[in-house]
Amino acid sequence: MASLISQDIWKTWETHGHTEFVKLLAGWIGSNCSSLPSIDSKELSRAIYEFFWQAIRGGIKKDLVLSAIGDILVLHGDLASVTLDVLNVIDHETLVNDNNDERQRLCSMLKELENWLSDALIKERLEIDTLQDCSLLKTKKIFYTRFIKVKTKLFYKQQKFNLLREESEGYAKLITELNQEIDDSITPLYILQVIQSLIGCFNLDPNRVLDVIMESFECRPQLHSRLFVPLIRSYMSDSLTLCEVLGFKFTSYDPSSTPRSLFVITALLLQHGVIRLDDIYRWLTPKDSEIEESAAKELADAKEYSRRMNIISVPKEDEKIEELVEERAPYNQKFGLCEALLSVGAWEQASTLLKRHPEFFVTSYRPISSSICKLVDYVIEPVYRKRCCISPKLPGKPVLAVGAWNFPKAAKEMRELRDAAFPMLLSLGPHLYNDPVLLHKLIRLCNTALDDCGLNSSKKVQHDMDSLYFDVLTLFDVVILPSLALMESNCCVAEEIWNVLKKLPYEHRYRLYGLWKNDTFQSHALLIRRKVDCVKRIKYIMKRVSKDNVKPTGRVLGKLSHSCPGFLFDYILSQIQIYDNLIGPVVDSLKYLTNLSYDVLGYCVLEALSNPDKERTNHDGTTISMWLTALSAFCGAIYKKYNMDLTGLLQYVANQLKAQKSLDLLILQEMVHKMGGIEASEEMTKEHMEAMQGGELLRAEAAHFGQVRVTKKAAQRLKETLLEHNLAIPLCLLIAQQRNCVVYRETQNNHLKLVGKLYDQCQDTLVQLGTFLALNMSVDDYVRRLPQLGSLLSDYHIHADVAFFLARPMFAHSINSKYDELRRAEKNSKNLLPAQKTQKYLEAVRLVMTPICESVRPLCAPRVWEDLSPQFFATFWSLTVYDLSVPSTAYEREVQRLKLAIQQTNENRDLPASKRKKELDRCTALMDKLLEEEKKQKDHNERIMARLTQEKDGWFLCRAAKLAKTETITQFLQLCLFPRCVFTAIDALFCARFVQLMHNLKTPNFSTLICYDRIFCDITYTVTSCTENEANRYGRFLCAMLETVMHWHSSKKIFDEECANYPGFVTKFRVGNQPSETNDHVDFENYRHVVHKWHHKIAKALVVCLESKDYVQIRNALIVLIRILPFFPVITPLGSVIDRHVESVRNEQKDKRQDLSAMAISYSGQLKNKKASMIPEYDFHLVNRKPVTKTAPQSAHPPAGTTNAVTQPENGVSKHDGVNGVDKTSTNPQDTPSSTQSESQSSTPVTAGINKEMKKELRETNKVKEKEKDRHKDVIEKREETSDRSREKRTKERKEDREDRPHSGKVDREDEWTERDRESYNGSNVEATDPDRDTKRRKTDANLTTKSRPSSPERERRLEKAERKERRNVQETEEERRERKGERKRDRLLEDALMDVKRRKEDEREKVRSPRHGNGSPSDGNGDRRGHNRESPLSREASDRSFERADRPERARRSTDSKRR
């Protein structure tokens, strides 16, 4: 065997080998080892063995060996024993060997070791012969004899006698005395004296007697306090001896089969203090470490079971999951002792024992949990009977005490439960489910405890040290809710729990639900397995949910929700976030839930909404995520259908707004929509808009856009929640503030589309919520809760539009209340005349609105109020469209619908009589109410008109005539019109109506013409700055304004009646009250010019937006175009231009932005349907042009069969179609120049004196004209230079063209004119045509035509005729030209056929006349005629083209008339 120690150590022992050897041993032993079994004994023994053999063989000197042994023995206390063991081995080896020297050296060494090792240890380990050889024994024989005696005494001598060898009679008498009937005469002292006598008489073993006493105690444990406990305490006062006797009993039994009686007497002895728990605990099995390992294994198995349920199932995994069943540790002696302690009422000792083990692991065994339940039931019984008795007639079954000596004291007052019962319940944990009756009692006690806490209506907790409020919360967290999870579908317990939890604030309830769902099910193995089984069942059900099996699915979901609602709703919500089509079936399936389940559902929804791991916008950053949209829709549906607490969700939205996050407003929007029936749709039809102008009843019946069934209960619940928790007005204010900062703070880095969407969402939600509160809250309550207008504007920093929107119901209520007060103050109040009532109403308006006017002054600088009075500002913002007009058409339509419903009900014989009568009564009552409401609105409208008539003179305070044209209108547009027209759709209509009303009222210092001009002239920036919904509203506003404009444009009669002498159409403003002259007003024809200009400006602005590459501009332009389509475009050129740009947008955005492409396609289709009703420009307004200088004589006296630039029928009336706001008659165009001339002589020309902007535009138009002149001049010069060189080439090409494709030259020329007209229109004013440019065109065409063929008088005449026609048709559109091209082609074919026939006849006549023809000479006149005929096609083409141009307008009118017919 190889040596363990290096030879170098033995060789250098004297120098440093000794030190190295000791260090080597010390390293093996270790510095922190307390006993040798912890070190490697083999290596150590081997090293010492080699050391002694080196010493025996002489390798180390004897004195050095002894010093080394001393150093070795110091290293550890057990090294002496190891050394003697090694020496014993060497002793036997030397005996075997025949080397006497080695034997002698060993004996000498052992002799010297007597100084280092104890004598007893040496004699114990070494052999007797060796001890004799070493002279360690004096006499070998004496030592050997003594050794034999000790060995015999230890192993062979019997110390005790067994029962068979003792006196049996003594033990029999002992057993008889212990088990006799016990009466008052038999006391523990008497029994003790008897036992002592028996021990002395029969020489009984005292320990055996103690064992017999224990056995008797086991048989009659009920005598513990009367007999056995005092007896044992008197007989054996040493607790350790008692514990040893009991321990011997425990160890003699198998841990799983220990008799319960032994546990009971041990528990009683512990309860009475005879023995201590620590003394007996060490005798019990198994060890605590084994119990902890069992608990950890059980928890690990449960988690593994949960993990395997979440993986994808394969056949092998399924088998493993089925094999993974719960394998619990067996019931052991420690658990049995705990149960016994609980059964005898020793709670203190039992709680000590429970704390030694993992939480809730001991109580998970049914006997232990049942014992605790019985103990708790006994403790709470008195207070339960006193405070929670349902009825005196139902006393219930009382719980009787078990009669234990030290049983816990029962609680008689509620506050005693904190020390007596609550600790037991907390140690029991979720295993209270084993006793449902006790669980009911505990829940009712908690309910009583909360009642004693004095929770007020706001559910605020009063801080009281004696209050059990937080103890109740702890019980629900640790005991009650986990126990509910382990019960099987017990809806009664769930309802009892809800009766308690509903008294708590939602914050505490949601805290409990969160702990229940997220923490409790992670720490208990039983709950983990329960969760896994429930989730598995939920997944199975959700795979089969559909609208066809709502009822059976709902029942199964209801059963699952009774015990584990959290996991159920978590999975349902996760599916809804992915598949939004599940919302309907799921909502219908949840009708079997308990109130507790509904409340947990509210918490789960809130938890899903506040999940920080989910992105709230899509990956492109332009839209809101689908999961948030689906959850919001689910919230609206579920909260509407079922009675659930809304507080948490509303407070969550408010908190998000405080954090400047507006995405979650989508939730509030859906809830107000579904529960309150208030819609936020921009797609309302004309009928809906009319109904929105009526009263509350009409709006409720006819103004709803969607099919939302409004339930009063849902709306009432929403209102009560908002008011009860003071969230109504704060939410409105928070939304208004968030609307102002959404662009600058919340969405600094977001896409512009998302920014606009969030802004619209804030705006729509604010309008929804404000409308809901105004309709559902009582006016007094609304006025009491809403801050004053001045406070809204200054303290809360709310913009005027929102502040007046919120305060508007308050104004109307205050005015009506003051009006009723003033009217009742009169003595003869019932007989007041209408004029007197109106006067009282005006007085009420003055009293109410005067403070409002003062509160708005700080909004603007004092200079603003010099032009615009605060009274007008307050009046404009305080009125609604309900005040301005009565929608009689909507009322009539709704009444007719009700009449039809009555008729259909009468005709329906299948309907039962009772239901028929009920429906008839409902319709009749509703019809009467509508008629009454219409009458009431008419009376109100009359009072409002009287108010406006009285106020109008002080609205605009004109400082000078110049300011009336600029500052006043600017302030009106900036402060009033523009902010309100984009607030809501109905406000957009209100703005248009109010402008018209101011015109109709003949408001002083208000120019209607300038106002409309400012609105229409440049809408590019306004359209660009709008969001999507604002663009819709702005489009509605423009449409309503254009409706009024085109109404006045439709006929001169309407214009004269509604505009002619109105101050709004004055073009020359005079200071003071000077009367305006006749020529200061715009006449009808000039108004038509202005309207044409407005149409052009709108078209130009929208074309600019469409040509831009910006998404927002294009989208908003398309939205506005769709909205104003009924009244724009009406002029054919404008329609063609817009159609061309929209088509371009459609093609460009086809693969980039699908939404823009879809909008463009939609608008393009609608525009094509409208093109048939469009009119040419000369029918829209009178087009005046300068006469052409070169052809002036011919144009002044046109030949017969031709027409002037403007046709003049009889009586000076021009006929045209009355579409798009244009009447069929217009004024005599010859009257216009004179009027224009007279106006030009006045101080302020009409067309140039409307405002400064018109003059500026005219100057810009003149500049454009000059540029056009220069451009066309260059083109003409280039054409003249190239015409001579290319004349023969063009002539040849045209001939070839004519042979291949008839009249292609004409088509090319027409295309050339079309492109030229398109260039002349693009980006310039339509009415600003250049006569010189037309002259240049005609010269160019004449030069080209003249140089391409020989001249003739007939051709010159036709050219002049064509030039006159060209002047008239400069503004013709491309579509009309294409239509006429087809007609001309058909006419040309017919004319060619006629000309061919004519030429053949002429040729025949020439043959007859000419004598040379008979000779057949080829060079006669016939040959010249044939040469002319070869040239004639080109000449005929030019002349025919001139004729076609001259006849084009007449044919266009005929074609249009035929189409319309």
PDB file of C-alpha atoms in Angstrom, residues 702-851:
ATOM      1  CA  ALA A 702     -86.260  60.568 -32.593  1.00  0.00           C
ATOM      2  CA  ALA A 703     -82.723  61.858 -32.065  1.00  0.00           C
ATOM      3  CA  HIS A 704     -80.930  58.606 -31.265  1.00  0.00           C
ATOM      4  CA  PHE A 705     -78.603  57.553 -34.019  1.00  0.00           C
ATOM      5  CA  GLY A 706     -77.892  53.985 -32.874  1.00  0.00           C
ATOM      6  CA  GLN A 707     -80.131  51.230 -31.625  1.00  0.00           C
ATOM      7  CA  VAL A 708     -79.334  51.700 -27.934  1.00  0.00           C
ATOM      8  CA  ARG A 709     -82.021  50.589 -25.550  1.00  0.00           C
ATOM      9  CA  VAL A 710     -81.928  53.007 -22.661  1.00  0.00           C
ATOM     10  CA  THR A 711     -82.905  51.569 -19.302  1.00  0.00           C
ATOM     11  CA  LYS A 712     -83.812  54.002 -16.566  1.00  0.00           C
ATOM     12  CA  LYS A 713     -82.320  51.768 -13.891  1.00  0.00           C
ATOM     13  CA  ALA A 714     -78.886  51.765 -15.497  1.00  0.00           C
ATOM     14  CA  ALA A 715     -78.920  55.528 -15.974  1.00  0.00           C
ATOM     15  CA  GLN A 716     -80.094  55.986 -12.399  1.00  0.00           C
ATOM     16  CA  ARG A 717     -77.304  53.766 -11.072  1.00  0.00           C
ATOM     17  CA  LEU A 718     -74.697  55.712 -13.002  1.00  0.00           C
ATOM     18  CA  LYS A 719     -76.079  59.015 -11.768  1.00  0.00           C
ATOM     19  CA  GLU A 720     -76.257  57.899  -8.151  1.00  0.00           C
ATOM     20  CA  THR A 721     -72.699  56.605  -8.211  1.00  0.00           C
ATOM     21  CA  LEU A 722     -71.390  59.851  -9.670  1.00  0.00           C
ATOM     22  CA  LEU A 723     -73.230  61.932  -7.099  1.00  0.00           C
ATOM     23  CA  GLU A 724     -72.656  59.714  -4.088  1.00  0.00           C
ATOM     24  CA  HIS A 725     -68.895  59.734  -4.525  1.00  0.00           C
ATOM     25  CA  ASN A 726     -68.752  63.327  -5.791  1.00  0.00           C
ATOM     26  CA  LEU A 727     -67.363  62.363  -9.184  1.00  0.00           C
ATOM     27  CA  ALA A 728     -69.831  64.055 -11.532  1.00  0.00           C
ATOM     28  CA  ILE A 729     -68.505  67.600 -11.728  1.00  0.00           C
ATOM     29  CA  PRO A 730     -64.846  66.678 -10.992  1.00  0.00           C
ATOM     30  CA  LEU A 731     -64.853  64.282 -13.932  1.00  0.00           C
ATOM     31  CA  CYS A 732     -66.191  66.996 -16.216  1.00  0.00           C
ATOM     32  CA  LEU A 733     -63.548  69.447 -15.037  1.00  0.00           C
ATOM     33  CA  LEU A 734     -60.756  66.895 -15.330  1.00  0.00           C
ATOM     34  CA  ILE A 735     -61.802  65.993 -18.866  1.00  0.00           C
ATOM     35  CA  ALA A 736     -61.947  69.659 -19.821  1.00  0.00           C
ATOM     36  CA  GLN A 737     -58.482  70.275 -18.408  1.00  0.00           C
ATOM     37  CA  GLN A 738     -57.117  67.155 -20.065  1.00  0.00           C
ATOM     38  CA  ARG A 739     -58.547  68.258 -23.396  1.00  0.00           C
ATOM     39  CA  ASN A 740     -56.429  71.388 -23.176  1.00  0.00           C
ATOM     40  CA  CYS A 741     -53.177  69.592 -22.366  1.00  0.00           C
ATOM     41  CA  VAL A 742     -53.595  66.408 -24.414  1.00  0.00           C
ATOM     42  CA  VAL A 743     -51.727  67.937 -27.339  1.00  0.00           C
ATOM     43  CA  TYR A 744     -48.830  69.458 -25.433  1.00  0.00           C
ATOM     44  CA  ARG A 745     -48.163  67.101 -22.528  1.00  0.00           C
ATOM     45  CA  GLU A 746     -49.651  63.656 -22.966  1.00  0.00           C
ATOM     46  CA  THR A 747     -48.887  63.096 -26.656  1.00  0.00           C
ATOM     47  CA  GLN A 748     -45.682  64.982 -27.356  1.00  0.00           C
ATOM     48  CA  ASN A 749     -44.069  62.035 -29.123  1.00  0.00           C
ATOM     49  CA  ASN A 750     -47.162  60.353 -30.553  1.00  0.00           C
ATOM     50  CA  HIS A 751     -48.486  60.265 -34.074  1.00  0.00           C
ATOM     51  CA  LEU A 752     -50.655  63.201 -35.079  1.00  0.00           C
ATOM     52  CA  LYS A 753     -53.537  60.900 -35.906  1.00  0.00           C
ATOM     53  CA  LEU A 754     -53.534  59.537 -32.363  1.00  0.00           C
ATOM     54  CA  VAL A 755     -53.305  63.044 -30.932  1.00  0.00           C
ATOM     55  CA  GLY A 756     -56.405  64.062 -32.827  1.00  0.00           C
ATOM     56  CA  LYS A 757     -58.221  60.911 -31.802  1.00  0.00           C
ATOM     57  CA  LEU A 758     -57.448  61.488 -28.129  1.00  0.00           C
ATOM     58  CA  TYR A 759     -58.558  65.097 -28.381  1.00  0.00           C
ATOM     59  CA  ASP A 760     -61.809  64.023 -30.017  1.00  0.00           C
ATOM     60  CA  GLN A 761     -62.248  61.378 -27.354  1.00  0.00           C
ATOM     61  CA  CYS A 762     -61.882  63.985 -24.613  1.00  0.00           C
ATOM     62  CA  GLN A 763     -64.312  66.278 -26.371  1.00  0.00           C
ATOM     63  CA  ASP A 764     -66.914  63.592 -27.075  1.00  0.00           C
ATOM     64  CA  THR A 765     -66.739  62.178 -23.569  1.00  0.00           C
ATOM     65  CA  LEU A 766     -67.101  65.635 -22.066  1.00  0.00           C
ATOM     66  CA  VAL A 767     -70.180  66.329 -24.172  1.00  0.00           C
ATOM     67  CA  GLN A 768     -71.609  62.913 -23.357  1.00  0.00           C
ATOM     68  CA  LEU A 769     -71.075  63.253 -19.631  1.00  0.00           C
ATOM     69  CA  GLY A 770     -72.282  66.844 -19.503  1.00  0.00           C
ATOM     70  CA  THR A 771     -75.409  65.987 -21.464  1.00  0.00           C
ATOM     71  CA  PHE A 772     -76.063  62.964 -19.252  1.00  0.00           C
ATOM     72  CA  LEU A 773     -75.785  65.013 -16.072  1.00  0.00           C
ATOM     73  CA  ALA A 774     -77.991  67.779 -17.432  1.00  0.00           C
ATOM     74  CA  LEU A 775     -80.704  65.294 -18.417  1.00  0.00           C
ATOM     75  CA  ASN A 776     -80.640  63.032 -15.359  1.00  0.00           C
ATOM     76  CA  MET A 777     -79.769  65.300 -12.467  1.00  0.00           C
ATOM     77  CA  SER A 778     -82.335  67.571 -10.936  1.00  0.00           C
ATOM     78  CA  VAL A 779     -81.654  71.166 -11.870  1.00  0.00           C
ATOM     79  CA  ASP A 780     -81.379  72.236  -8.243  1.00  0.00           C
ATOM     80  CA  ASP A 781     -78.803  69.549  -7.549  1.00  0.00           C
ATOM     81  CA  TYR A 782     -76.934  70.409 -10.706  1.00  0.00           C
ATOM     82  CA  VAL A 783     -76.826  74.107  -9.818  1.00  0.00           C
ATOM     83  CA  ARG A 784     -75.754  73.338  -6.248  1.00  0.00           C
ATOM     84  CA  ARG A 785     -72.833  71.128  -7.284  1.00  0.00           C
ATOM     85  CA  LEU A 786     -71.549  73.103 -10.278  1.00  0.00           C
ATOM     86  CA  PRO A 787     -69.183  75.998  -9.475  1.00  0.00           C
ATOM     87  CA  GLN A 788     -70.120  79.453 -10.659  1.00  0.00           C
ATOM     88  CA  LEU A 789     -69.131  80.507 -14.149  1.00  0.00           C
ATOM     89  CA  GLY A 790     -66.475  82.904 -12.899  1.00  0.00           C
ATOM     90  CA  SER A 791     -64.927  80.173 -10.779  1.00  0.00           C
ATOM     91  CA  LEU A 792     -64.888  77.778 -13.741  1.00  0.00           C
ATOM     92  CA  LEU A 793     -63.099  80.311 -15.882  1.00  0.00           C
ATOM     93  CA  SER A 794     -60.591  81.626 -13.344  1.00  0.00           C
ATOM     94  CA  ASP A 795     -60.071  78.974 -10.657  1.00  0.00           C
ATOM     95  CA  TYR A 796     -60.346  75.816 -12.743  1.00  0.00           C
ATOM     96  CA  HIS A 797     -58.886  77.351 -15.932  1.00  0.00           C
ATOM     97  CA  ILE A 798     -61.686  75.984 -18.093  1.00  0.00           C
ATOM     98  CA  HIS A 799     -62.128  77.457 -21.557  1.00  0.00           C
ATOM     99  CA  ALA A 800     -65.239  79.458 -22.278  1.00  0.00           C
ATOM    100  CA  ASP A 801     -66.781  76.863 -24.584  1.00  0.00           C
ATOM    101  CA  VAL A 802     -66.672  74.156 -21.911  1.00  0.00           C
ATOM    102  CA  ALA A 803     -67.627  76.501 -19.089  1.00  0.00           C
ATOM    103  CA  PHE A 804     -70.743  77.721 -20.879  1.00  0.00           C
ATOM    104  CA  PHE A 805     -71.576  74.184 -21.995  1.00  0.00           C
ATOM    105  CA  LEU A 806     -71.622  73.058 -18.372  1.00  0.00           C
ATOM    106  CA  ALA A 807     -73.351  76.156 -17.061  1.00  0.00           C
ATOM    107  CA  ARG A 808     -75.967  76.492 -19.812  1.00  0.00           C
ATOM    108  CA  PRO A 809     -78.648  74.425 -17.996  1.00  0.00           C
ATOM    109  CA  MET A 810     -78.017  76.566 -14.947  1.00  0.00           C
ATOM    110  CA  PHE A 811     -78.721  79.761 -16.895  1.00  0.00           C
ATOM    111  CA  ALA A 812     -82.007  78.491 -18.292  1.00  0.00           C
ATOM    112  CA  HIS A 813     -83.133  77.281 -14.866  1.00  0.00           C
ATOM    113  CA  SER A 814     -82.212  80.564 -13.204  1.00  0.00           C
ATOM    114  CA  ILE A 815     -84.042  82.621 -15.822  1.00  0.00           C
ATOM    115  CA  ASN A 816     -87.173  80.483 -15.632  1.00  0.00           C
ATOM    116  CA  SER A 817     -87.133  80.542 -11.829  1.00  0.00           C
ATOM    117  CA  LYS A 818     -86.745  84.309 -11.759  1.00  0.00           C
ATOM    118  CA  TYR A 819     -89.445  84.661 -14.390  1.00  0.00           C
ATOM    119  CA  ASP A 820     -91.881  82.587 -12.335  1.00  0.00           C
ATOM    120  CA  GLU A 821     -90.973  84.584  -9.263  1.00  0.00           C
ATOM    121  CA  LEU A 822     -91.607  87.930 -10.978  1.00  0.00           C
ATOM    122  CA  ARG A 823     -94.824  86.680 -12.502  1.00  0.00           C
ATOM    123  CA  ARG A 824     -96.169  85.420  -9.191  1.00  0.00           C
ATOM    124  CA  ALA A 825     -95.269  88.690  -7.566  1.00  0.00           C
ATOM    125  CA  GLU A 826     -97.983  90.402  -9.593  1.00  0.00           C
ATOM    126  CA  LYS A 827    -101.418  90.575  -7.987  1.00  0.00           C
ATOM    127  CA  ASN A 828    -103.251  89.406 -11.084  1.00  0.00           C
ATOM    128  CA  SER A 829    -100.603  86.925 -12.200  1.00  0.00           C
ATOM    129  CA  LYS A 830    -102.996  84.534 -13.888  1.00  0.00           C
ATOM    130  CA  ASN A 831    -104.509  87.157 -16.179  1.00  0.00           C
ATOM    131  CA  LEU A 832    -101.326  88.754 -17.454  1.00  0.00           C
ATOM    132  CA  LEU A 833    -101.280  89.718 -21.099  1.00  0.00           C
ATOM    133  CA  PRO A 834     -98.674  88.150 -23.424  1.00  0.00           C
ATOM    134  CA  ALA A 835     -96.854  91.469 -23.647  1.00  0.00           C
ATOM    135  CA  GLN A 836     -96.697  91.704 -19.888  1.00  0.00           C
ATOM    136  CA  LYS A 837     -95.382  88.155 -19.621  1.00  0.00           C
ATOM    137  CA  THR A 838     -92.743  88.955 -22.196  1.00  0.00           C
ATOM    138  CA  GLN A 839     -91.725  92.023 -20.247  1.00  0.00           C
ATOM    139  CA  LYS A 840     -91.396  89.964 -17.079  1.00  0.00           C
ATOM    140  CA  TYR A 841     -89.276  87.441 -18.945  1.00  0.00           C
ATOM    141  CA  LEU A 842     -86.982  90.175 -20.235  1.00  0.00           C
ATOM    142  CA  GLU A 843     -86.619  91.517 -16.729  1.00  0.00           C
ATOM    143  CA  ALA A 844     -85.691  88.036 -15.477  1.00  0.00           C
ATOM    144  CA  VAL A 845     -83.106  87.710 -18.235  1.00  0.00           C
ATOM    145  CA  ARG A 846     -81.577  91.032 -17.247  1.00  0.00           C
ATOM    146  CA  LEU A 847     -81.336  90.103 -13.595  1.00  0.00           C
ATOM    147  CA  VAL A 848     -79.764  86.737 -14.268  1.00  0.00           C
ATOM    148  CA  MET A 849     -77.427  87.585 -17.135  1.00  0.00           C
ATOM    149  CA  THR A 850     -76.000  90.833 -15.750  1.00  0.00           C
ATOM    150  CA  PRO A 851     -73.649  89.003 -13.303  1.00  0.00           C
TER     151      PRO A 851
END
